[in-house]
Amino acid sequence: QVQLVESGGGSVQAGESLRLSCAASGYTNCMGWLRQAPGKEREGVASVFTDESRTYYADSVKGRFTISQDNNENMLYLQMSSLKPEDTAVYYCAAGTQRFDGSWYCEFRYWGQGTQVTVSS
């Protein structure tokens, strides 16, 4: 059983920072953050492949966001810096199984409830 609870969302101005947290129960070898903006498809933001010690970042956030884990506390974090209005979305913590199809990706099966991030210009 895997349960995920996100926190840390809020409203900020462009250029500011937020740190999202995800409290997890149970173990999976892949965890990550996804987001969904109004009228848009849910997209992957960042993932960590625990067993492989690898991370993935979407091009749109690379260099601005950092994903990290505290395995001892079963916590997942997303440090978001230099936020842009286009980062506005509901952010979801997710977990699942790692897969390799030319590159590593996470097949997400478990989801948190989501936390709203709003970035104003």
Tab-separated table of C-alpha atoms in Angstrom:
chain	number	residue	atom	x	y	z
A	1	GLN	CA	0.000	0.000	0.000
A	2	VAL	CA	1.344	3.386	-1.023
A	3	GLN	CA	-0.192	6.620	0.178
A	4	LEU	CA	0.988	10.097	-0.755
A	5	VAL	CA	0.106	13.477	0.726
A	6	GLU	CA	1.401	16.729	-0.786
A	7	SER	CA	1.831	20.056	0.925
A	8	GLY	CA	3.590	23.363	0.385
A	9	GLY	CA	1.618	24.879	-2.453
A	10	GLY	CA	0.601	28.502	-2.475
A	11	SER	CA	0.583	31.765	-4.363
A	12	VAL	CA	3.798	33.589	-5.195
A	13	GLN	CA	5.068	36.200	-7.585
A	14	ALA	CA	7.207	35.391	-10.583
A	15	GLY	CA	10.819	34.844	-9.630
A	16	GLU	CA	10.037	33.583	-6.155
A	17	SER	CA	10.386	30.083	-4.758
A	18	LEU	CA	8.299	27.341	-3.219
A	19	ARG	CA	9.121	23.971	-1.757
A	20	LEU	CA	6.634	21.158	-2.142
A	21	SER	CA	6.670	18.185	0.184
A	22	CYS	CA	5.210	14.728	-0.186
A	23	ALA	CA	4.790	12.401	2.752
A	24	ALA	CA	4.842	8.828	1.535
A	25	SER	CA	4.011	5.473	3.017
A	26	GLY	CA	5.199	2.310	1.386
A	27	TYR	CA	8.091	1.878	-1.003
A	28	THR	CA	8.327	2.149	-4.756
A	29	ASN	CA	11.444	2.506	-6.860
A	30	CYS	CA	10.170	5.540	-8.703
A	31	MET	CA	8.643	8.741	-7.383
A	32	GLY	CA	8.010	12.055	-8.989
A	33	TRP	CA	6.037	15.208	-9.431
A	34	LEU	CA	3.527	15.933	-12.154
A	35	ARG	CA	1.416	18.974	-12.792
A	36	GLN	CA	-1.762	19.856	-14.595
A	37	ALA	CA	-2.685	23.343	-15.679
A	38	PRO	CA	-6.264	24.252	-16.624
A	39	GLY	CA	-7.143	22.912	-20.052
A	40	LYS	CA	-3.849	21.085	-20.421
A	41	GLU	CA	-2.712	17.495	-20.184
A	42	ARG	CA	-0.999	16.348	-17.045
A	43	GLU	CA	2.748	16.484	-17.559
A	44	GLY	CA	5.727	15.055	-15.783
A	45	VAL	CA	7.891	17.589	-13.992
A	46	ALA	CA	10.600	15.607	-12.238
A	47	SER	CA	11.220	12.036	-11.172
A	48	VAL	CA	13.712	10.160	-9.086
A	49	PHE	CA	14.614	6.531	-9.725
A	50	THR	CA	15.587	5.419	-6.265
A	51	ASP	CA	17.332	2.151	-7.074
A	52	GLU	CA	19.287	3.719	-9.918
A	53	SER	CA	20.105	7.005	-8.173
A	54	ARG	CA	18.967	8.874	-11.241
A	55	THR	CA	16.721	11.866	-11.730
A	56	TYR	CA	14.682	13.257	-14.581
A	57	TYR	CA	13.583	16.812	-15.228
A	58	ALA	CA	11.312	18.198	-17.878
A	59	ASP	CA	13.093	20.677	-20.099
A	60	SER	CA	10.723	23.397	-18.959
A	61	VAL	CA	11.916	23.173	-15.353
A	62	LYS	CA	15.490	21.966	-15.667
A	63	GLY	CA	17.851	24.282	-13.850
A	64	ARG	CA	15.035	25.779	-11.796
A	65	PHE	CA	13.503	22.810	-9.953
A	66	THR	CA	15.243	20.226	-7.808
A	67	ILE	CA	13.755	16.913	-6.745
A	68	SER	CA	15.086	15.233	-3.632
A	69	GLN	CA	14.285	12.460	-1.189
A	70	ASP	CA	14.641	11.804	2.487
A	71	ASN	CA	14.312	8.044	2.437
A	72	ASN	CA	14.668	7.720	6.186
A	73	GLU	CA	11.550	9.840	6.629
A	74	ASN	CA	9.813	8.652	3.445
A	75	MET	CA	9.626	12.187	2.147
A	76	LEU	CA	9.845	13.568	-1.372
A	77	TYR	CA	10.506	17.227	-2.097
A	78	LEU	CA	10.377	19.585	-5.022
A	79	GLN	CA	12.297	22.811	-4.603
A	80	MET	CA	10.986	25.273	-7.161
A	81	SER	CA	12.979	28.413	-7.850
A	82	SER	CA	12.654	31.218	-10.380
A	83	LEU	CA	8.982	30.428	-10.733
A	84	LYS	CA	7.169	31.575	-13.846
A	85	PRO	CA	3.470	32.154	-14.487
A	86	GLU	CA	3.482	29.120	-16.763
A	87	ASP	CA	4.374	26.999	-13.744
A	88	THR	CA	0.883	27.619	-12.398
A	89	ALA	CA	-0.801	24.243	-11.992
A	90	VAL	CA	-1.961	21.637	-9.566
A	91	TYR	CA	1.098	19.637	-8.600
A	92	TYR	CA	0.792	15.956	-7.799
A	93	CYS	CA	3.150	13.661	-6.022
A	94	ALA	CA	3.175	10.239	-7.629
A	95	ALA	CA	4.885	6.893	-7.279
A	96	GLY	CA	5.180	3.732	-9.292
A	97	THR	CA	7.529	1.421	-11.108
A	98	GLN	CA	10.599	2.334	-13.061
A	99	ARG	CA	10.791	1.282	-16.675
A	100	PHE	CA	13.439	1.493	-19.363
A	101	ASP	CA	12.514	2.012	-22.996
A	102	GLY	CA	15.598	3.684	-24.379
A	103	SER	CA	15.516	5.932	-21.359
A	104	TRP	CA	14.274	5.593	-17.823
A	105	TYR	CA	10.729	6.581	-17.062
A	106	CYS	CA	8.306	6.134	-14.236
A	107	GLU	CA	5.067	4.232	-14.665
A	108	PHE	CA	3.011	6.012	-12.043
A	109	ARG	CA	0.345	4.061	-10.190
A	110	TYR	CA	-0.185	5.989	-6.961
A	111	TRP	CA	-1.175	9.613	-6.618
A	112	GLY	CA	-1.501	12.271	-3.989
A	113	GLN	CA	-4.421	14.664	-3.806
A	114	GLY	CA	-2.571	17.549	-5.434
A	115	THR	CA	-1.521	20.969	-4.222
A	116	GLN	CA	-2.155	24.239	-6.037
A	117	VAL	CA	0.739	26.423	-7.133
A	118	THR	CA	-0.133	29.835	-8.503
A	119	VAL	CA	2.517	32.177	-9.898
A	120	SER	CA	1.521	35.730	-10.715
A	121	SER	CA	3.377	37.971	-13.118
